XYZ file of C-alpha atoms in Angstrom:
678
model
C 66.645 72.950 124.265
C 70.394 72.488 124.774
C 72.247 75.515 126.127
C 75.315 76.884 124.334
C 78.509 75.290 125.705
C 80.618 77.716 127.732
C 84.304 76.868 127.546
C 86.349 76.940 130.723
C 88.454 80.085 130.896
C 91.976 79.888 132.296
C 94.143 82.750 133.439
C 96.951 84.061 131.263
C 97.343 85.645 127.841
C 95.558 82.793 126.056
C 92.711 81.646 128.330
C 91.455 78.967 125.923
C 94.794 77.330 125.173
C 93.605 74.204 126.990
C 91.521 73.437 123.899
C 94.793 72.612 122.115
C 95.187 69.397 124.171
C 94.313 67.047 121.321
C 92.905 63.767 122.561
C 92.055 64.909 126.076
C 88.644 63.822 127.312
C 87.765 67.380 128.337
C 88.473 68.751 124.859
C 86.564 65.987 123.097
C 83.636 66.437 125.487
C 83.562 70.152 124.692
C 83.691 69.595 120.913
C 80.905 67.020 121.115
C 78.847 69.424 123.209
C 79.298 72.088 120.518
C 78.198 69.583 117.861
C 75.127 68.692 119.917
C 74.272 72.356 120.392
C 74.541 72.911 116.643
C 72.164 70.021 115.990
C 69.678 71.438 118.490
C 69.748 74.839 116.805
C 69.601 73.500 113.247
C 66.960 70.971 114.191
C 64.864 71.547 111.089
C 66.004 68.238 109.686
C 63.305 68.412 107.017
C 64.982 71.517 105.553
C 68.413 69.910 105.583
C 67.041 66.780 103.949
C 65.113 68.899 101.427
C 68.291 70.743 100.486
C 70.306 67.520 100.269
C 67.724 65.904 98.009
C 67.477 69.061 95.859
C 71.210 69.159 95.296
C 71.517 65.412 94.739
C 68.650 65.486 92.236
C 70.626 67.870 89.991
C 73.658 65.584 89.833
C 73.936 62.636 87.482
C 74.790 60.035 90.086
C 75.701 57.326 87.605
C 78.094 58.748 85.054
C 81.239 58.128 83.071
C 84.197 60.467 82.855
C 85.739 61.428 79.548
C 88.278 58.705 78.665
C 91.929 59.728 78.527
C 94.046 57.934 75.910
C 97.534 56.895 76.937
C 99.630 54.199 75.324
C 97.586 51.090 74.635
C 94.622 52.043 76.810
C 91.808 54.441 77.554
C 91.672 55.430 81.229
C 88.433 56.639 82.823
C 86.285 56.784 85.958
C 82.771 55.559 86.541
C 80.440 56.851 89.258
C 77.486 54.762 90.410
C 74.407 55.963 92.297
C 74.814 55.319 96.001
C 78.624 55.132 95.932
C 80.701 57.831 97.601
C 83.689 57.539 95.237
C 84.276 56.941 91.513
C 85.853 53.646 90.431
C 88.919 53.725 88.181
C 88.986 51.654 84.964
C 90.804 51.152 81.711
C 90.075 49.347 78.464
C 92.081 48.702 75.274
C 92.444 51.735 73.055
C 90.462 51.462 69.810
C 92.598 51.186 66.701
C 90.471 53.807 64.916
C 91.470 56.529 67.382
C 87.991 56.927 68.864
C 87.206 57.293 72.575
C 84.606 54.536 72.552
C 84.813 52.329 75.641
C 84.658 48.557 75.272
C 82.906 47.547 78.497
C 83.424 43.866 77.725
C 87.185 44.341 77.900
C 87.434 46.926 80.690
C 89.616 46.349 83.736
C 88.861 47.666 87.201
C 92.017 49.342 88.475
C 90.892 50.667 91.857
C 87.669 50.815 93.866
C 87.926 53.455 96.620
C 84.470 52.495 97.912
C 85.806 49.108 98.924
C 88.950 50.646 100.423
C 87.037 53.273 102.420
C 84.693 50.714 104.021
C 82.382 53.555 105.041
C 85.110 55.695 106.628
C 87.287 58.589 105.511
C 89.410 58.092 102.400
C 91.554 60.419 100.347
C 93.340 59.103 97.265
C 96.741 60.786 96.852
C 98.844 59.418 94.000
C 97.250 57.418 91.188
C 100.173 56.720 88.873
C 100.380 54.128 86.093
C 103.893 52.886 85.329
C 105.353 53.789 81.928
C 104.985 50.181 80.731
C 101.345 50.273 81.957
C 101.823 47.098 83.983
C 101.583 48.593 87.493
C 99.587 51.106 89.471
C 101.184 53.098 92.294
C 98.669 54.727 94.626
C 98.551 56.257 98.105
C 95.777 56.493 100.705
C 94.991 58.778 103.635
C 92.356 57.180 105.863
C 92.062 59.833 108.586
C 92.319 63.272 106.971
C 95.728 64.088 108.459
C 97.390 63.950 104.996
C 99.811 61.185 105.988
C 99.642 58.482 103.331
C 100.290 54.779 102.992
C 101.865 53.661 99.704
C 100.776 50.734 97.523
C 101.782 49.128 94.232
C 99.338 46.929 92.332
C 100.377 44.474 89.628
C 97.766 44.959 86.932
C 98.385 41.548 85.371
C 97.210 39.554 88.395
C 95.857 42.123 90.878
C 98.560 41.473 93.497
C 98.937 44.453 95.876
C 102.009 45.287 97.950
C 101.982 47.915 100.670
C 105.344 49.633 100.797
C 106.958 49.595 104.282
C 107.415 53.339 104.654
C 105.926 55.828 107.123
C 105.212 59.571 107.203
C 104.732 59.721 103.438
C 103.333 62.805 101.713
C 101.430 60.674 99.189
C 103.510 61.453 96.096
C 104.741 58.566 93.886
C 106.705 59.190 90.676
C 107.851 56.461 88.260
C 111.166 56.289 86.464
C 111.041 54.929 82.918
C 112.165 51.432 83.932
C 108.734 50.947 85.576
C 110.491 49.413 88.588
C 111.850 52.529 90.314
C 109.636 54.873 92.319
C 110.415 58.187 93.958
C 108.294 59.146 96.971
C 108.237 62.012 99.453
C 108.562 61.903 103.223
C 107.186 64.390 105.767
C 109.255 65.842 108.568
C 108.090 66.389 112.150
C 106.295 69.607 111.124
C 104.367 67.798 108.378
C 106.461 69.372 105.612
C 107.401 67.368 102.488
C 111.152 67.532 103.048
C 112.821 64.328 101.829
C 112.812 62.382 98.569
C 113.474 58.640 98.519
C 114.189 56.268 95.645
C 112.758 52.761 95.914
C 113.162 49.809 93.589
C 110.354 47.272 93.630
C 111.165 44.102 95.506
C 113.810 45.641 97.742
C 113.356 45.994 101.491
C 114.657 49.545 101.880
C 114.749 52.828 100.022
C 117.577 55.274 99.387
C 117.416 58.913 100.421
C 118.009 61.089 97.361
C 117.217 64.557 98.672
C 116.711 66.259 101.995
C 115.681 69.898 102.225
C 116.693 71.302 105.638
C 115.260 74.803 105.178
C 111.821 74.692 106.785
C 110.485 77.329 104.381
C 110.836 74.958 101.416
C 108.530 72.158 100.272
C 109.841 69.327 98.106
C 107.988 67.711 95.205
C 108.913 65.413 92.312
C 107.226 65.044 88.920
C 107.749 63.774 85.375
C 108.271 66.233 82.555
C 105.727 66.643 79.759
C 108.069 64.768 77.427
C 108.236 61.892 79.992
C 111.997 61.882 79.402
C 112.986 63.771 82.573
C 112.353 63.723 86.312
C 112.180 67.079 88.100
C 112.546 67.860 91.786
C 111.081 71.215 92.767
C 112.131 72.854 96.034
C 109.910 75.837 96.686
C 109.098 78.403 99.349
C 106.528 81.182 99.029
C 109.134 83.433 97.378
C 111.975 81.258 96.037
C 112.398 78.000 94.128
C 115.083 75.636 92.871
C 114.866 72.782 90.344
C 116.973 69.630 90.057
C 116.638 67.343 87.035
C 117.488 63.785 86.039
C 116.943 61.673 82.933
C 113.994 59.338 83.587
C 115.967 56.476 81.969
C 118.778 56.737 84.545
C 117.138 56.898 87.992
C 120.309 55.772 89.788
C 122.242 58.853 88.678
C 122.430 62.108 90.684
C 120.138 65.050 89.948
C 121.547 68.236 88.393
C 120.605 71.739 89.577
C 119.321 74.117 86.883
C 119.903 77.290 88.898
C 120.985 77.518 92.554
C 118.387 79.267 94.663
C 118.511 83.010 95.060
C 116.116 84.723 97.443
C 113.190 86.061 95.438
C 113.952 84.074 92.268
C 111.115 81.708 91.375
C 111.434 79.401 88.405
C 109.684 76.254 87.172
C 111.024 73.796 84.617
C 109.590 71.403 82.053
C 111.079 69.431 79.170
C 109.721 69.204 75.639
C 110.392 70.249 72.072
C 111.180 73.634 70.643
C 111.776 74.111 66.934
C 111.807 70.308 66.522
C 114.610 69.988 69.080
C 114.449 68.699 72.626
C 114.800 71.564 75.086
C 114.208 72.726 78.604
C 111.498 75.358 79.041
C 111.796 77.480 82.173
C 109.231 79.952 83.520
C 111.142 82.489 85.633
C 110.608 85.842 87.341
C 114.247 86.912 86.938
C 113.211 89.676 84.516
C 110.061 90.806 86.349
C 107.357 89.723 88.762
C 104.918 88.567 86.041
C 107.386 85.933 84.763
C 108.973 85.309 81.377
C 109.714 82.072 79.489
C 113.199 80.779 78.669
C 114.627 77.762 76.878
C 117.887 75.861 77.313
C 119.485 72.974 75.378
C 119.321 69.515 77.012
C 123.110 69.304 77.293
C 123.411 72.741 78.922
C 120.264 73.314 80.993
C 121.831 75.529 83.641
C 120.965 79.204 84.055
C 123.843 80.755 82.064
C 122.442 79.047 78.946
C 118.817 80.243 79.286
C 117.483 82.102 76.236
C 114.380 84.289 76.412
C 111.376 82.992 74.435
C 108.465 84.995 75.891
C 109.359 88.387 77.325
C 108.123 89.764 80.626
C 104.983 91.917 80.344
C 103.976 94.387 83.056
C 100.300 93.939 82.139
C 100.122 90.161 81.649
C 100.958 87.429 84.145
C 102.496 84.242 82.714
C 100.917 81.720 85.102
C 101.939 78.495 83.427
C 103.173 76.703 80.312
C 101.868 73.424 78.886
C 104.067 71.595 76.404
C 103.018 69.492 73.444
C 105.193 68.277 70.604
C 103.596 70.700 68.152
C 102.927 73.800 70.288
C 103.488 75.862 73.397
C 100.318 76.587 75.359
C 100.641 79.630 77.607
C 98.333 80.196 80.583
C 98.085 83.961 81.037
C 96.153 86.333 83.263
C 95.143 89.769 82.049
C 92.556 92.178 83.432
C 91.629 89.707 86.156
C 90.719 86.896 83.737
C 92.522 83.709 82.637
C 93.592 83.533 78.994
C 94.972 80.636 76.946
C 97.438 81.578 74.218
C 98.698 78.934 71.787
C 101.906 79.167 69.788
C 101.916 76.327 67.250
C 105.266 75.424 65.755
C 105.657 77.168 62.410
C 102.216 78.823 62.579
C 100.819 82.111 63.856
C 99.890 82.206 67.536
C 96.361 82.902 68.753
C 94.248 83.304 71.885
C 91.389 80.928 72.630
C 87.986 82.542 72.015
C 85.356 82.159 74.756
C 81.656 83.097 75.104
C 81.450 84.669 78.587
C 82.745 87.852 80.216
C 83.713 86.206 83.525
C 84.787 82.589 83.657
C 87.244 79.927 84.773
C 89.581 78.369 82.205
C 92.602 76.135 82.403
C 94.397 73.334 80.581
C 92.962 70.212 82.167
C 94.831 67.557 80.236
C 97.736 67.681 77.822
C 96.985 64.088 76.789
C 100.027 62.456 75.271
C 102.992 64.610 74.355
C 102.522 63.805 70.657
C 98.786 64.618 70.672
C 97.673 67.381 68.257
C 94.954 68.428 70.740
C 94.684 69.447 74.394
C 91.671 69.540 76.676
C 90.493 72.713 78.365
C 88.117 73.003 81.298
C 85.814 75.974 81.015
C 82.962 77.157 83.230
C 81.196 80.288 84.399
C 78.960 81.150 87.319
C 75.901 80.376 85.210
C 77.424 77.780 82.865
C 78.228 74.187 83.913
C 81.760 72.969 83.382
C 82.693 71.930 79.860
C 85.619 69.870 78.666
C 86.635 71.404 75.360
C 89.046 69.823 72.921
C 91.318 72.387 71.324
C 93.051 71.664 68.036
C 96.478 73.196 68.553
C 97.162 73.894 64.891
C 94.070 75.953 64.011
C 92.339 76.783 67.327
C 89.077 75.025 66.550
C 87.193 73.795 69.621
C 84.847 70.914 70.293
C 82.816 70.466 73.478
C 83.474 66.844 74.394
C 81.496 66.827 77.622
C 79.375 69.248 79.619
C 78.619 68.493 83.237
C 74.892 67.708 83.222
C 72.414 69.501 85.449
C 69.374 67.294 85.880
C 65.854 68.606 86.359
C 64.612 72.042 85.375
C 67.659 74.119 84.590
C 68.048 76.853 81.998
C 71.285 78.833 82.059
C 69.461 81.799 80.543
C 67.452 82.160 83.773
C 70.650 83.278 85.504
C 72.677 86.426 84.890
C 76.431 86.681 85.469
C 78.018 90.106 85.917
C 81.429 91.646 86.518
C 81.449 94.587 88.926
C 84.196 96.807 90.378
C 84.344 98.228 93.894
C 86.530 101.181 94.866
C 88.550 101.010 98.089
C 89.620 103.884 100.343
C 92.992 104.055 98.553
C 91.292 104.173 95.142
C 92.012 100.579 94.106
C 89.453 98.944 91.835
C 88.529 95.472 93.135
C 86.694 93.045 90.815
C 83.519 91.254 91.898
C 81.986 88.315 90.051
C 78.224 87.970 90.598
C 75.413 85.627 89.570
C 71.674 85.777 90.251
C 68.374 84.729 88.843
C 67.145 87.386 86.455
C 64.080 88.000 88.591
C 66.242 88.621 91.702
C 67.989 91.657 90.220
C 66.689 95.201 90.458
C 65.898 95.079 94.163
C 67.718 94.440 97.424
C 67.986 90.681 97.904
C 69.750 88.194 100.180
C 73.373 88.000 99.017
C 76.107 85.472 99.754
C 79.590 87.021 99.374
C 82.612 84.697 99.213
C 86.302 85.542 99.511
C 89.799 84.116 99.959
C 92.678 86.501 99.199
C 95.941 84.721 100.018
C 98.959 82.891 98.547
C 98.393 84.428 95.117
C 95.564 81.957 94.461
C 93.017 83.072 91.869
C 89.377 82.548 92.784
C 87.983 82.337 89.262
C 84.202 82.014 88.854
C 82.910 78.453 89.032
C 79.582 76.721 88.543
C 77.929 74.879 91.432
C 75.002 72.466 91.342
C 74.458 73.106 95.044
C 74.434 76.891 94.651
C 71.265 76.662 92.556
C 69.391 75.915 95.792
C 70.334 79.401 96.963
C 69.844 81.168 93.633
C 66.380 79.649 93.195
C 65.420 81.050 96.605
C 66.329 84.531 95.428
C 69.840 84.620 96.914
C 72.498 86.450 94.899
C 76.012 84.943 94.938
C 79.176 87.019 94.559
C 82.947 86.549 94.772
C 85.184 89.368 96.002
C 88.549 89.088 94.224
C 90.512 90.896 96.943
C 94.218 91.688 97.042
C 96.312 88.775 98.284
C 94.848 86.582 95.562
C 96.362 86.313 92.099
C 93.475 87.457 89.920
C 95.262 90.584 88.707
C 98.795 89.196 88.682
C 101.748 89.029 91.033
C 101.500 92.684 92.094
C 97.908 92.052 93.221
C 99.143 89.188 95.389
C 101.988 91.156 96.919
C 99.652 94.036 97.739
C 97.709 91.718 100.075
C 100.426 89.909 102.035
C 102.892 90.649 104.843
C 102.687 94.325 105.812
C 99.908 94.863 103.248
C 97.529 92.212 104.645
C 95.010 94.797 105.819
C 94.333 95.503 102.131
C 92.606 92.107 101.839
C 90.196 92.987 104.629
C 89.646 96.529 103.384
C 88.948 95.251 99.866
C 86.372 92.759 101.167
C 84.624 95.458 103.176
C 84.667 97.763 100.128
C 83.063 95.031 98.020
C 80.311 94.559 100.622
C 79.702 98.308 100.784
C 79.595 98.525 96.978
C 76.991 95.755 96.731
C 74.888 97.545 99.341
C 75.292 100.982 97.728
C 74.346 99.609 94.297
C 71.125 98.159 95.691
C 71.978 94.466 95.337
C 71.466 93.819 99.061
C 71.445 95.399 102.529
C 73.202 94.537 105.799
C 70.209 92.595 107.133
C 70.417 90.274 104.119
C 74.180 90.018 103.523
C 76.019 86.775 104.395
C 79.746 86.169 103.954
C 81.910 83.067 103.756
C 85.499 81.913 103.375
C 87.646 78.915 104.221
C 91.169 78.350 105.571
C 93.055 81.604 104.830
C 89.659 82.853 103.647
C 88.465 82.154 107.187
C 91.044 84.682 108.370
C 89.477 87.139 105.926
C 86.041 86.488 107.428
C 87.236 86.655 111.042
C 89.134 89.921 110.593
C 86.288 91.490 108.617
C 83.776 90.567 111.325
C 85.891 92.270 113.977
C 86.293 95.411 111.883
C 82.793 95.808 110.418
C 80.277 93.436 112.056
C 77.466 95.893 111.292
C 77.663 95.114 107.565
C 76.552 91.496 107.796
C 73.700 89.270 108.919
C 75.547 85.939 108.811
C 78.997 84.435 108.303
C 80.372 80.960 107.612
C 84.041 80.256 108.347
C 85.299 76.863 107.157
C 88.493 75.479 108.758
C 89.307 79.119 109.540
C 92.846 80.331 110.135
C 91.791 82.646 112.966
C 94.417 81.982 115.667
C 97.116 83.482 113.465
C 99.426 84.967 116.053
C 99.660 81.924 118.340
C 100.059 79.586 115.378
C 102.831 81.634 113.809
C 104.620 81.812 117.171
C 104.789 78.014 117.372
C 107.397 76.638 114.904
C 106.634 73.068 115.998
C 103.212 73.195 114.376
C 102.895 71.904 110.807
C 103.720 74.439 108.127
C 104.419 77.393 110.456
C 107.933 78.321 109.307
C 107.128 78.099 105.601
C 104.267 80.547 106.248
C 106.624 83.317 107.408
C 106.939 84.466 103.785
C 103.155 84.968 103.651
C 102.380 86.534 107.039
C 105.779 87.454 108.503
C 107.738 86.122 111.461
C 106.069 87.310 114.695
C 109.299 86.769 116.605
C 110.234 90.135 115.088
C 108.602 92.838 117.257
C 107.131 94.925 114.439
C 105.673 91.846 112.740
C 104.268 90.633 116.063
C 102.386 93.903 116.530
C 101.172 93.907 112.947
C 99.707 90.394 113.116
C 98.309 91.047 116.577
C 96.535 94.069 115.117
C 94.378 92.002 112.749
C 94.385 88.405 114.108
C 90.710 87.442 114.547
C 91.121 85.599 117.867
C 92.986 88.408 119.617
C 90.641 91.112 118.315
C 87.272 89.707 119.318
C 85.654 92.484 121.363
C 82.502 93.305 123.322
C 80.287 94.192 120.371
C 77.404 92.721 118.435
C 78.329 90.142 115.798
C 76.196 88.571 113.071
C 75.164 84.923 113.223
C 78.265 82.744 112.759
C 78.873 79.123 111.802
C 82.448 77.841 112.160
C 83.473 74.450 110.762
C 86.642 72.556 111.732
C 88.267 69.182 111.014
C 89.691 67.375 114.040
C 92.452 65.735 111.974
C 93.285 68.880 110.009
C 97.076 69.255 109.788
C 96.972 72.638 108.035
C 94.586 74.616 110.242
C 94.317 72.950 113.639
C 90.808 72.243 114.934
C 91.428 74.397 118.008
C 91.647 77.611 115.993
C 87.902 77.556 115.356
C 87.163 76.179 118.845
C 89.143 78.924 120.629
C 87.673 81.641 118.401
C 84.109 80.509 119.089
C 84.852 80.284 122.830
C 86.084 83.887 122.893
C 83.135 85.072 120.808
C 80.735 83.417 123.266
C 82.476 85.178 126.117
C 82.551 88.696 124.670
C 79.863 89.254 122.046
C 76.884 91.365 123.141
C 74.192 89.965 120.848
C 71.966 86.896 120.927
C 72.612 85.822 117.330
C 73.410 82.198 116.562
C 77.007 81.140 117.166
C 77.673 77.551 116.121
C 80.745 75.309 115.913
C 80.802 72.073 113.962
C 83.878 69.853 114.304
C 84.140 66.884 111.946
C 85.807 64.435 114.313
C 86.836 62.074 111.490
C 87.931 64.561 108.837
C 90.781 66.883 107.927
C 91.264 70.137 106.035
C 88.978 69.222 103.151
C 86.072 68.008 105.264
C 84.376 64.659 104.811
C 85.696 62.674 101.868
C 82.678 61.052 100.198
C 80.557 62.902 97.649
C 77.259 62.361 99.513
C 78.901 63.261 102.811
C 80.136 66.485 101.225
C 76.641 67.295 99.934
C 75.190 66.846 103.431
C 77.793 69.276 104.760
C 76.707 71.835 102.155
C 73.049 71.217 103.029
C 73.814 71.940 106.687
C 75.585 75.210 105.847
C 72.777 76.293 103.540
C 70.203 75.419 106.214
C 72.068 77.738 108.588
C 71.980 80.567 106.035
C 68.322 80.080 105.199
C 67.400 79.997 108.886
C 69.247 83.245 109.584
C 67.963 84.976 106.437
C 64.398 83.753 106.942
C 64.211 81.787 103.692
C 63.046 78.289 102.965
C 61.122 77.638 99.745
C 62.493 78.062 96.260
C 61.055 80.956 94.301
């Protein structure tokens, strides 16, 4: 049996800082030793293989995506059993308006399997030119989110790699189909500069540079495809610049100069049969309102209110079609789609479940009378629904298949509410087999709670391997997320961050008090900023849990935020605060997981890191585990897995990802004493 690796401890305030020496032989040796120790502890390879095969058996390995019509073609993806990545195709669009694919006339656009050659691959941009003669795409082959740019001539298959470095992966076409805009990263890995490039030339022209390190730059085409939009955004403020897509050589025009705290987002479409700018802005309140402006006078003085601010309803987004506005709202912790057809009464989309995930997946073409919605619940596989904008009728075009013995009625989805110490009601989404309810059972509680992101319920083929072993799955929708609107987000950031941890603990206590589980059967999990949630919660209430999984966990918060040379640090000040300010320093130090590890018993822990991760550095998990090994007083499993060829999202291939899930589930089942399906 391999012994647990003990990291060398230096003197000073941060005794494990030496683990930050990326590329040093000592660091790599330590990470490999941790990986070997993990393999020795999770050496039940039969269980891992059983789980992998179970999960894989539920997935239709050879499948075809729903075709998307655009111009003269249908665009779609095809997955083939044994391949890690889907291939991208197109075929001529049928004259009768159907979505029937003509395989005899299909054209292979891109094969990521060939490009990956067995290694890591992440496809960034996949952008067809407006004349449909070229494909612009970008590739990350290490997981560090630095991309190489390519343009493929679809007439003869000729591929040119563009001679630019430090690219963020974005590629946006102008309407001449010869001009591309792409983004460049600065030394802190921030998208900061926009370049214009004309095919065939040897150099590009800098169009924009954003010097403020809090702001990210992005460029996109409007829904109408008549405008290009540059968005400069921090966590609290944004600014939009616009340019006609037919005149890419002209300068961009600012819609509204940035003001601290003013967030707004622009799109271009039709309103009352006239071209107009549509702007979603929080100038009237934190839940946003919608404004319009004429094309000739798009600047802020000419904005006219179209959808008023509502204290109870968050306006999360707006999708534009020629015949309707589609509003993405959030009310009572749930997503809602509201449609306002031109000249007709508005309506909300009707749905069958009490807790669910719903969003506009595809607007299709601007002139299309329909949009596509993606809908799923904890016990219902994802559906692509076609919504007729004029009358609200829906058609399920595709439901993600679950192969083998699966009956959604065997699983129950519930919405619960936990009460915190300050009286706040925190929603919990839960799913279980019917026969697992009514008694204390193993329970897997997941959380995130940052950046205003909403963790809406989702279906998982893999999760069935837990549910069928009697494990209950739940999501704690803690403050810091966006599930209950902007106020919910603000109540879990900066000086209110402790609310996220308190909410998560309250949810765990509620599930125990209501008889769903007990501390000896309760496992928790979160990733990235959700890893911070897990780390802080473990320090504050380790007695509540039997196991924890922290994926690419942001646990070395204080040291990271004190280092402005690290990627993304300065832009994160609006989320966590600037620890160079004494009061902020003490606040972050008070909850940072790494600093607050203490001599107490902890549950079994699995931490997962990506060596090439540019968002959460690999050493955060490595240092945290080293300090836990030093101080914890128990003999429970403590494991660190570092993917030495992956980044923030883990391994890139679909089978590789399933094996990662199988490993994590094997850890949980080992700790909880489970193996066979019920």
